[in-house]
Coordinates of N, CA and C in Angstrom, one line a residue:
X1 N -43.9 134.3 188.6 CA -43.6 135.3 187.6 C -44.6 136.4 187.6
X2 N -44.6 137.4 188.1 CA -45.2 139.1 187.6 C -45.6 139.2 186.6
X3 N -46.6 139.5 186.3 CA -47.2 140.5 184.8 C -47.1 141.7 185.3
X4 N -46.4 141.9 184.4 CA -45.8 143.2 184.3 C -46.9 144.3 183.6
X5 N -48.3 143.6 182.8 CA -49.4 144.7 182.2 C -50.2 145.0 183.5
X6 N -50.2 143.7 185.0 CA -51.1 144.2 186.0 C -50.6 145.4 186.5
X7 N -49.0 145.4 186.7 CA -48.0 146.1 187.5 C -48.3 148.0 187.1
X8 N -48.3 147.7 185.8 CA -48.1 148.7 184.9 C -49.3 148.8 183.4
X9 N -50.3 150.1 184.3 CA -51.2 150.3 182.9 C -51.2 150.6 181.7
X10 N -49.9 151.3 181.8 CA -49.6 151.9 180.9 C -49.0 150.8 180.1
X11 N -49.1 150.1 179.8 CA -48.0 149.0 179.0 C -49.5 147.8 178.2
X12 N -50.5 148.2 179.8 CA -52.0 146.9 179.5 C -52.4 147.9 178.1
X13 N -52.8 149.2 178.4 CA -54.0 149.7 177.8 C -53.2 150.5 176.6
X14 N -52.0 150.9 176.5 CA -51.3 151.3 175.2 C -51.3 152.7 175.4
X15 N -51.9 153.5 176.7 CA -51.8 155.1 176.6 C -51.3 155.2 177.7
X16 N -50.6 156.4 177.6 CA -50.1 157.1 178.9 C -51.4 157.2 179.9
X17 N -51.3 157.3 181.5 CA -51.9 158.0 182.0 C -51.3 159.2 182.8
X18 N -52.4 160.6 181.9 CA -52.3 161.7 182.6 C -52.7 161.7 184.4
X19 N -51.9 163.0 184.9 CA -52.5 163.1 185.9 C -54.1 163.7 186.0
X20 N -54.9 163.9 186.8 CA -56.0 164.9 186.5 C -56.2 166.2 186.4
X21 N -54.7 166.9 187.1 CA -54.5 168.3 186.8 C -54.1 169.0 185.7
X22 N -53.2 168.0 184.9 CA -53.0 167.8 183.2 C -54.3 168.0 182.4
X23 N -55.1 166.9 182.9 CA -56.2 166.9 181.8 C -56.9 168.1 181.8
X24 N -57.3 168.7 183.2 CA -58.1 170.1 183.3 C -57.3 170.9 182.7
X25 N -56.3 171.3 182.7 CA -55.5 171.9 181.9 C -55.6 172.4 180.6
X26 N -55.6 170.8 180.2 CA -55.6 170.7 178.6 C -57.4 171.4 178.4
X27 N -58.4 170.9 178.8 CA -59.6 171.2 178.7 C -60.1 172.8 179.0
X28 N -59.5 173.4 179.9 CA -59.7 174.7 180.0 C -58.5 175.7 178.9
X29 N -57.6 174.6 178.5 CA -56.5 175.7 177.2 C -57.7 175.6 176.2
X30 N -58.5 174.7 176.0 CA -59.4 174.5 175.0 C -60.3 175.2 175.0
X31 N -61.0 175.2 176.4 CA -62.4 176.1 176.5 C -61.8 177.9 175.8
X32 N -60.7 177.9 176.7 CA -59.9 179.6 176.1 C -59.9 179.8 175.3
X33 N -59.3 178.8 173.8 CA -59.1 179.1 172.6 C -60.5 179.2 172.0
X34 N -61.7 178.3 172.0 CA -62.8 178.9 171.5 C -63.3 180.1 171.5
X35 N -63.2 180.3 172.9 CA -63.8 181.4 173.6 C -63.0 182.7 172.8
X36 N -61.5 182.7 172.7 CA -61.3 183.4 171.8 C -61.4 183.6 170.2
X37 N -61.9 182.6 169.9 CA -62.2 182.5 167.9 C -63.5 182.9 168.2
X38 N -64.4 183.3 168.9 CA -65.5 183.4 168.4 C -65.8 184.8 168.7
X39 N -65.4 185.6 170.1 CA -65.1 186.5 170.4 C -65.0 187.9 169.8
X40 N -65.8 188.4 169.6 CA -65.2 189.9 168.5 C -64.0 190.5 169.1
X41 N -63.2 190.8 168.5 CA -62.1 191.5 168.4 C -62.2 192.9 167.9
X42 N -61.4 193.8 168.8 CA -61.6 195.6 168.3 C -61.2 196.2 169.5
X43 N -60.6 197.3 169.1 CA -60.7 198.5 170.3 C -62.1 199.0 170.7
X44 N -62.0 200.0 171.9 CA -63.0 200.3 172.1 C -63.2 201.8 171.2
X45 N -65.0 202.2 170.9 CA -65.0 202.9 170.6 C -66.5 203.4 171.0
X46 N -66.4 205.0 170.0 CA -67.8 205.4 170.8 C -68.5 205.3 169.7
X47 N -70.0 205.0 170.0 CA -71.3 204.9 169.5 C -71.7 206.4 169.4
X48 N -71.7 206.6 168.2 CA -72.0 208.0 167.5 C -73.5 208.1 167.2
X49 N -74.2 209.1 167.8 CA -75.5 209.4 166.3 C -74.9 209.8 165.3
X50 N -75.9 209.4 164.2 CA -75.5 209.4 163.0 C -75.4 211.4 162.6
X51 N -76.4 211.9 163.6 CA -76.1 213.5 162.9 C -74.3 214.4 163.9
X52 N -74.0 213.5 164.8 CA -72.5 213.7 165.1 C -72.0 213.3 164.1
X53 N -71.9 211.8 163.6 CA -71.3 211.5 162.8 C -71.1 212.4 161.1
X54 N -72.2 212.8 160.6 CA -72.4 214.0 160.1 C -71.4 215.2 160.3
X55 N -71.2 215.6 161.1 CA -71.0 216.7 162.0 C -69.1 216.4 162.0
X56 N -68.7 215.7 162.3 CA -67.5 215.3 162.6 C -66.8 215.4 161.0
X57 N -67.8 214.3 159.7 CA -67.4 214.5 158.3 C -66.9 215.9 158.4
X58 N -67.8 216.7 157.9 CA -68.0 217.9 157.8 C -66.3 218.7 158.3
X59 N -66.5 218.2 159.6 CA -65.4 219.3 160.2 C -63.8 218.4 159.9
X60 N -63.8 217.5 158.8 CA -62.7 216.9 158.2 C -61.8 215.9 159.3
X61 N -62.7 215.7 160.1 CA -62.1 215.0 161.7 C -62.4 213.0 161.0
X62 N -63.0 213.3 159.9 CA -62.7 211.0 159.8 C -61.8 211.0 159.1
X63 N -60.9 210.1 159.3 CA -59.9 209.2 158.6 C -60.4 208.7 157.7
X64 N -61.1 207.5 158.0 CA -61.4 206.2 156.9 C -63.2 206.0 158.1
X65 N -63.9 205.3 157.0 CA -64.9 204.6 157.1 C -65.1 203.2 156.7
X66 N -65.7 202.3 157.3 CA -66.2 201.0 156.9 C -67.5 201.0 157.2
X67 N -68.0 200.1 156.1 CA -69.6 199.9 155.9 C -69.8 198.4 156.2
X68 N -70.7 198.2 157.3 CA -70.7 196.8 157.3 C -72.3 196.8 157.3
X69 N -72.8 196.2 155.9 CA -74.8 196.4 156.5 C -74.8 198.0 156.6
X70 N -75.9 198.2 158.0 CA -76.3 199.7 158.0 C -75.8 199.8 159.0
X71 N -74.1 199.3 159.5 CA -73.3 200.2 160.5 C -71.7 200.2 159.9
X72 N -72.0 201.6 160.4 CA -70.4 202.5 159.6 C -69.2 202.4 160.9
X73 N -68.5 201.9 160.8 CA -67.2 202.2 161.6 C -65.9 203.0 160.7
X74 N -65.6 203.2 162.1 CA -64.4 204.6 161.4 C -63.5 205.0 162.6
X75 N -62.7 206.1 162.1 CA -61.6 206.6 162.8 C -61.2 207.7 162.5
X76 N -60.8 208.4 163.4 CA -61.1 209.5 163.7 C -59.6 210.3 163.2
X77 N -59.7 211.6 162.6 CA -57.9 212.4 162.5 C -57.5 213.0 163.8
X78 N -58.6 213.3 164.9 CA -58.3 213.7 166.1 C -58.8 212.9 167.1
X79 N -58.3 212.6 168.9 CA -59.5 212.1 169.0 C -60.6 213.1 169.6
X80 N -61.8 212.2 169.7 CA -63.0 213.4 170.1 C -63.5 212.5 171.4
X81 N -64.0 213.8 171.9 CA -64.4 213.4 173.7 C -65.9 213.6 173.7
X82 N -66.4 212.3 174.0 CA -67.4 212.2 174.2 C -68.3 211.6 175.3
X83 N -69.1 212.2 175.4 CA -70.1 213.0 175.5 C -69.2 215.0 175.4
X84 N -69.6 215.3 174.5 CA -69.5 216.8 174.4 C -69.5 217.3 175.3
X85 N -70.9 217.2 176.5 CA -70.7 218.1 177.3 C -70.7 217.4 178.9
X86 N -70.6 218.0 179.7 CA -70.5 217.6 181.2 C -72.1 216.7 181.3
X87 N -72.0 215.3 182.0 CA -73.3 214.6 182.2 C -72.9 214.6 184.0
X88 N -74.5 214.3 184.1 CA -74.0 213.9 185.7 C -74.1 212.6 185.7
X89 N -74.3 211.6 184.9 CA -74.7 210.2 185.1 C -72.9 209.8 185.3
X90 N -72.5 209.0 186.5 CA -71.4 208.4 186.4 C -71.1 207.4 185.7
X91 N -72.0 207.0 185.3 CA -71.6 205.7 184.2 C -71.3 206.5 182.9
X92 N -71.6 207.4 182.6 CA -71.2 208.1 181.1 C -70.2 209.3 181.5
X93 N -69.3 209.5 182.1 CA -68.5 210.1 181.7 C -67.7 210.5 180.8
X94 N -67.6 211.7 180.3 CA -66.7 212.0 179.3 C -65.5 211.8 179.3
X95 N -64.9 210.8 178.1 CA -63.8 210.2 177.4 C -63.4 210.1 176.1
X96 N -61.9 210.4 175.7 CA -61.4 210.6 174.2 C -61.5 209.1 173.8
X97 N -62.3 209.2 172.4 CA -61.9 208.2 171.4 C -61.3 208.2 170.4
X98 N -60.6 207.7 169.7 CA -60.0 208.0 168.2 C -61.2 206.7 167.6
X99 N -62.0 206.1 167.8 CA -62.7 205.3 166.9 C -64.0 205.6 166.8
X100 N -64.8 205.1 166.0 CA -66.4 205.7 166.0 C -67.2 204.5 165.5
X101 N -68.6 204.0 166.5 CA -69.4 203.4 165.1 C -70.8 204.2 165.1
X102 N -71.7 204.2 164.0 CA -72.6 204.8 164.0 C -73.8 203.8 163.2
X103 N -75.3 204.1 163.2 CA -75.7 203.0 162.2 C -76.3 204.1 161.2
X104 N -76.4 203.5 159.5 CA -76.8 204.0 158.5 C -78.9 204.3 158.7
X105 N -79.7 205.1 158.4 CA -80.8 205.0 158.4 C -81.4 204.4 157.1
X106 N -81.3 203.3 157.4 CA -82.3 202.7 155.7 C -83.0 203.3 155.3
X107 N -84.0 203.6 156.8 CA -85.5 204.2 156.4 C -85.4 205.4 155.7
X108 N -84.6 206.5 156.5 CA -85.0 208.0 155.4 C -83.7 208.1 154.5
X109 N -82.5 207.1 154.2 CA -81.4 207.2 153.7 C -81.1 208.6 153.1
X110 N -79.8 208.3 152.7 CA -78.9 209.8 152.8 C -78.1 209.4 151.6
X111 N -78.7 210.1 150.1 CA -77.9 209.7 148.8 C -76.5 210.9 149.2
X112 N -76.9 211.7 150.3 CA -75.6 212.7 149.9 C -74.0 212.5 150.8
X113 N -74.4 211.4 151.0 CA -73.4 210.6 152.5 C -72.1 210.4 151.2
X114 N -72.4 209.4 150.7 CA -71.2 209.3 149.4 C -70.3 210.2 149.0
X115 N -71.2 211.4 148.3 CA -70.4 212.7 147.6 C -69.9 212.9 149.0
X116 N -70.3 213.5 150.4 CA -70.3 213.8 151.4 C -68.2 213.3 151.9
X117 N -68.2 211.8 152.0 CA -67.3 211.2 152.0 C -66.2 211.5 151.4
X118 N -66.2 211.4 149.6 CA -65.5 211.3 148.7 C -64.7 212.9 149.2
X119 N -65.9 213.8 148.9 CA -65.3 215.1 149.0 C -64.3 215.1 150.1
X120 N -64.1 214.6 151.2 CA -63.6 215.4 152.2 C -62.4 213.9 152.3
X121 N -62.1 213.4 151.3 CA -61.2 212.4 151.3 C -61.0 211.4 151.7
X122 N -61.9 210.9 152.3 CA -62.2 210.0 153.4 C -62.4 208.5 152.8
X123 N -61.3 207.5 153.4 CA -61.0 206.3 152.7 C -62.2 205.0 153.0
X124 N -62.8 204.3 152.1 CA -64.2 204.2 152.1 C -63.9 202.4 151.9
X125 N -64.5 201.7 152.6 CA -64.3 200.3 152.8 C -65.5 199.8 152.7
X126 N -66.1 198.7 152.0 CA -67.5 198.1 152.5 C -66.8 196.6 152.0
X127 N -67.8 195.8 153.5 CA -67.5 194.9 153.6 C -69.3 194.1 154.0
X128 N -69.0 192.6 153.7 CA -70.1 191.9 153.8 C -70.7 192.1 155.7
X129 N -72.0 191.6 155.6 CA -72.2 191.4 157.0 C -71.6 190.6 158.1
X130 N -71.4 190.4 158.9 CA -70.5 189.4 159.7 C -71.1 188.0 159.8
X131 N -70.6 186.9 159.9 CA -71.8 185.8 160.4 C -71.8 185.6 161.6
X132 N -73.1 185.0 161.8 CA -73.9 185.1 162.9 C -73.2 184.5 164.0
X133 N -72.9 184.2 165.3 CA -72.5 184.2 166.4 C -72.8 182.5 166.6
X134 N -73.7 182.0 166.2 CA -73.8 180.4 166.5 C -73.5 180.1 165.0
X135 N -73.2 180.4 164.1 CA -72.6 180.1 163.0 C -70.9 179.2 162.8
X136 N -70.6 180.7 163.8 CA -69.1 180.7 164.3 C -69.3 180.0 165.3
X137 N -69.8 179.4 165.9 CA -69.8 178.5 167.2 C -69.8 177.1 166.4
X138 N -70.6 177.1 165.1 CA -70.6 175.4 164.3 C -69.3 175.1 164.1
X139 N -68.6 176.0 163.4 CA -67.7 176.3 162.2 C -66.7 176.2 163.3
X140 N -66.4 176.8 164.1 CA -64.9 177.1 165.1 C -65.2 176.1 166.2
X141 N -66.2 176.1 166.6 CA -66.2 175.7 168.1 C -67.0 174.3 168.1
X142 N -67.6 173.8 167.0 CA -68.3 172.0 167.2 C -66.7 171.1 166.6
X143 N -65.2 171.6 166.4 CA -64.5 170.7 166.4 C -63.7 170.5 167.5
X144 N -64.2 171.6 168.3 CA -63.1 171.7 170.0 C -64.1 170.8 170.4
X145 N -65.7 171.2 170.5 CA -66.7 170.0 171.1 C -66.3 169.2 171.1
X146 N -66.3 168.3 169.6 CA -66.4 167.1 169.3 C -65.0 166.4 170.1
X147 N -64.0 167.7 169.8 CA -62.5 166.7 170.7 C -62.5 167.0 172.0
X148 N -63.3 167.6 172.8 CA -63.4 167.5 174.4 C -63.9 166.5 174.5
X149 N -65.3 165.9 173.5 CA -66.3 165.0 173.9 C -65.5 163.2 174.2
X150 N -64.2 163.2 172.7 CA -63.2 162.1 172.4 C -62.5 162.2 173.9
X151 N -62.0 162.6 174.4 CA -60.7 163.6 175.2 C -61.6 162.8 176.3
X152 N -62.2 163.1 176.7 CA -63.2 162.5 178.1 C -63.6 161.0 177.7
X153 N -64.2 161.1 176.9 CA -64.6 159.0 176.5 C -63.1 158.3 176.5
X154 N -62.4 158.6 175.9 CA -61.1 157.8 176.1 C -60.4 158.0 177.4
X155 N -60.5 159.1 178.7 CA -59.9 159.1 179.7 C -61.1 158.1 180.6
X156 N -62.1 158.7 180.3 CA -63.2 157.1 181.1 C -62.8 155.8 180.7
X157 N -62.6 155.7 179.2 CA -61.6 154.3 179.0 C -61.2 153.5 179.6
X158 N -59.6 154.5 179.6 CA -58.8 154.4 180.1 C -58.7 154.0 181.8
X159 N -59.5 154.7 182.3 CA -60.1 154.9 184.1 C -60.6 153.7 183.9
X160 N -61.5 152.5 183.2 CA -62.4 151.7 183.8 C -61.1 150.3 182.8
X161 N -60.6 150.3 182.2 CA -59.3 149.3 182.2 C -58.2 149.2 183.2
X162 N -57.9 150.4 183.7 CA -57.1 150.3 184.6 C -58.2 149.4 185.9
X163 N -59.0 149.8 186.1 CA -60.2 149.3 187.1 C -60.1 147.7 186.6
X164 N -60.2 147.6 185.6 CA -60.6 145.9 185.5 C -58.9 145.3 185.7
X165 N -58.1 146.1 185.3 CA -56.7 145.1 185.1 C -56.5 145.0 186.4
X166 N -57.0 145.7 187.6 CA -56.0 145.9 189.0 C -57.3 144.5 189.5
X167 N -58.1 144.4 189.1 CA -59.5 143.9 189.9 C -59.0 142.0 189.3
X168 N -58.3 142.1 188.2 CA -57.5 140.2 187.9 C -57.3 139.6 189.3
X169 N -57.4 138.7 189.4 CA -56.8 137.5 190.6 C -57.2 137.7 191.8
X170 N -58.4 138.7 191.8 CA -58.9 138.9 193.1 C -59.8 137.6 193.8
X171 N -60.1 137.1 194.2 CA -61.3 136.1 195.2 C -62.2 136.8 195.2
X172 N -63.3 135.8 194.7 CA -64.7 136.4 194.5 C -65.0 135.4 195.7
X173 N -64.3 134.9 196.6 CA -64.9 134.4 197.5 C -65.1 135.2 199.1
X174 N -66.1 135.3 199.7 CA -66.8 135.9 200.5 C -66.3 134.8 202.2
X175 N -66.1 135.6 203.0 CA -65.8 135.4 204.2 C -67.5 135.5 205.3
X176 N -67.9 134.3 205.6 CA -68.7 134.5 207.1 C -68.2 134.2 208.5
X177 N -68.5 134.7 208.8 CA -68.5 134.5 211.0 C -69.5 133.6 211.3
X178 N -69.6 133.2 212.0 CA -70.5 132.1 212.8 C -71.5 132.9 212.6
X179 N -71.5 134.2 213.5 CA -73.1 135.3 213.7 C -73.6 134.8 212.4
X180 N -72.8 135.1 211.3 CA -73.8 135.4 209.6 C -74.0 134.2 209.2
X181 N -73.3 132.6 209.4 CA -73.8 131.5 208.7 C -75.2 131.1 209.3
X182 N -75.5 130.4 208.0 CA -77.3 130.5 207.8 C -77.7 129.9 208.5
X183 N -78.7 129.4 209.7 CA -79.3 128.4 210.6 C -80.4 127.3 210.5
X184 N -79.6 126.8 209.8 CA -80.5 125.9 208.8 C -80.2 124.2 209.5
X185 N -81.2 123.6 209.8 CA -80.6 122.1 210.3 C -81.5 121.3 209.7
X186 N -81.4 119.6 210.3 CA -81.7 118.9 209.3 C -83.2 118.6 209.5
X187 N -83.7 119.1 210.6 CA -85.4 119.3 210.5 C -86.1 120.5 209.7
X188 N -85.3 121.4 209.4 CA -85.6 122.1 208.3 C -85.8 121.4 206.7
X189 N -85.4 120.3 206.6 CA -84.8 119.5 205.4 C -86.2 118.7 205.4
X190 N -87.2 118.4 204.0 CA -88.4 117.9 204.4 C -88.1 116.6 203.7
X191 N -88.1 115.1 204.5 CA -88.2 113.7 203.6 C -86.5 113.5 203.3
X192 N -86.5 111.9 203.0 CA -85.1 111.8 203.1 C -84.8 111.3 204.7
X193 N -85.6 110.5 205.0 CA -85.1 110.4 206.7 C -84.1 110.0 206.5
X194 N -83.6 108.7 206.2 CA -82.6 107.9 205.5 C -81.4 108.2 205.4
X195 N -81.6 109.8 204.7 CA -80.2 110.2 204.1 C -80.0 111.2 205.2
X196 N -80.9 111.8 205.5 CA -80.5 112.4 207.5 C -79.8 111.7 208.2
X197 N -80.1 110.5 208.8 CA -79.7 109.9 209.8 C -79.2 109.8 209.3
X198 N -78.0 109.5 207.9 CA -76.9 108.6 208.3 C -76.1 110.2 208.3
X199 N -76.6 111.1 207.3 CA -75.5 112.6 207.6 C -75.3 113.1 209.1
X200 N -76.4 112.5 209.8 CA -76.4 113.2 211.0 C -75.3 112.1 212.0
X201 N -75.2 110.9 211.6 CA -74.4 110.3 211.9 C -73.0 110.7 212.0
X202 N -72.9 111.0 210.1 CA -71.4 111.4 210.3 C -71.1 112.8 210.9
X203 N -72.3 113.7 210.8 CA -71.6 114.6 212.0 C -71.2 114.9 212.9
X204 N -71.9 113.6 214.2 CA -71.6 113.3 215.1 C -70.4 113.1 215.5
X205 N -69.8 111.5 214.7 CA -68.7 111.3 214.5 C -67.7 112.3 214.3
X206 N -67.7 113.5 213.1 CA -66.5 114.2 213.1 C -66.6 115.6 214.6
X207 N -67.8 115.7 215.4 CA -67.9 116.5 216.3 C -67.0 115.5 217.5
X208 N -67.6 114.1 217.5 CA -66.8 113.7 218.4 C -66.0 112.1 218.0
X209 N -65.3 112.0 217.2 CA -64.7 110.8 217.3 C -64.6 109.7 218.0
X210 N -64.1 110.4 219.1 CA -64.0 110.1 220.4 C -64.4 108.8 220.7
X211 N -65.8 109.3 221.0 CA -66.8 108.4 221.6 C -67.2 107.3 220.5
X212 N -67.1 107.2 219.0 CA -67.2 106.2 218.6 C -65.8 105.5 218.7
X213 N -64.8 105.9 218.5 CA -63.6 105.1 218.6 C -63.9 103.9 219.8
X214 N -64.0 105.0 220.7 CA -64.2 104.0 222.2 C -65.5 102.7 222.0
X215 N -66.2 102.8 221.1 CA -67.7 101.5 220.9 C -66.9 101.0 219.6
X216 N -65.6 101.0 219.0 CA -64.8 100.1 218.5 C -65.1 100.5 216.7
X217 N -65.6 101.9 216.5 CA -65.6 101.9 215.2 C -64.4 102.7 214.4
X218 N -64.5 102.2 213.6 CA -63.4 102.5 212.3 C -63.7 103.5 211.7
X219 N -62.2 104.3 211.1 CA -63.0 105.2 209.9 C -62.2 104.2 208.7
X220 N -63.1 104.5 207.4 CA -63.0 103.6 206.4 C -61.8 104.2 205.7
X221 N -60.9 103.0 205.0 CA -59.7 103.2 204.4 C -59.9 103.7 202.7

């Protein structure tokens, strides 16, 4: 009769077994989604001095502003191309943005930024600071941890039950060759003459029967 739990793991250990290309799968859809909750999200935009930024109010070119802390984000009613003028650096070439951030100066602050705003219609947002980046790694990303860490312990599990169920009914008995058996005889053996000779006797006998049969001896019934 088969057992059908050695045949079949899946029936011993109570879980499917995935393939291993499955499981990476699943583990890298997981690494992705962290990676994206924690990730800032936004268009691109340009980093303004704050006396452009100035400058831009003025000429009735912002839409809306957000205050986050001492940096302002915004958007633009045209877009504007920045760097203003021709640079030779190739990494900064000149390109249109419709978005802007700039930062506030605590130090010499600017009570006339407000009126500044209001006047020119400009729609005015403040918002808390953001939290911190390992904050959002506790909070979003120690419950993906915690389930990659389960996700891997239960496939090792699983890997080392399958290992024991296939490993049932095996022989733990060990095979030698003449070369490997030990070379041990009965002058190695110290005392006991008594119980030598007569072993050495019967090995004689089962080496050669023979020759006792022929001197008339018996084997016992």
């Amino acid at each position: 009769m088969n057992d059908d739990s050695s045949q079949n793991p899946e029936l011993a250990t109570g879980l499917p077994r995935l393939p291993n290309f499955v499981r990476w799968l699943v583990l890298l859809g997981l690494l992705c989604w962290t990676l994206w909750a924690i990730w800032p999200q936004g268009t691109a935009a340009v980093e303004l001095p704050y006396s452009a930024f100035l400058g831009q109010v003025e000429a009735a070119n912002v839409a809306a502003v957000t205050v986050i802390g001492n940096q302002i984000q915004g958007s633009f009613n045209r877009p504007v191309t920045w760097p203003a003028t021709d640079t030779t650096d190739n990494n900064d070439q000149p390109r249109a943005y419709t978005d802007f951030t700039t930062m506030f100066p605590d130090s010499l602050g600017d009570s006339n930024l407000l009126p500044l705003l209001e006047a020119n219609q400009i729609e005015i947002k403040v918002l808390a600071e953001p939290t911190p980046w390992f904050a959002i790694l506790l909070t979003d990303g120690l419950p993906i941890i915690l389930l990659l860490g389960y996700f891997i312990f239960m496939t090792r599990r699983v890997s080392q039950q399958q290992s024991t169920i296939f490993g049932v009914g095996r022989s733990q008995a060990k095979t030698h060759t003449p070369d490997e058996a030990p070379a041990v005889t009965f002058a190695d053996v110290a005392g006991a003459d008594e119980a030598k000779a007569e072993l050495q006797q019967i090995v004689e006998f089962l080496q050669r029967p023979e020759a006792f049969l022929q001197l008339g001896a018996r084997i016992p019934r």
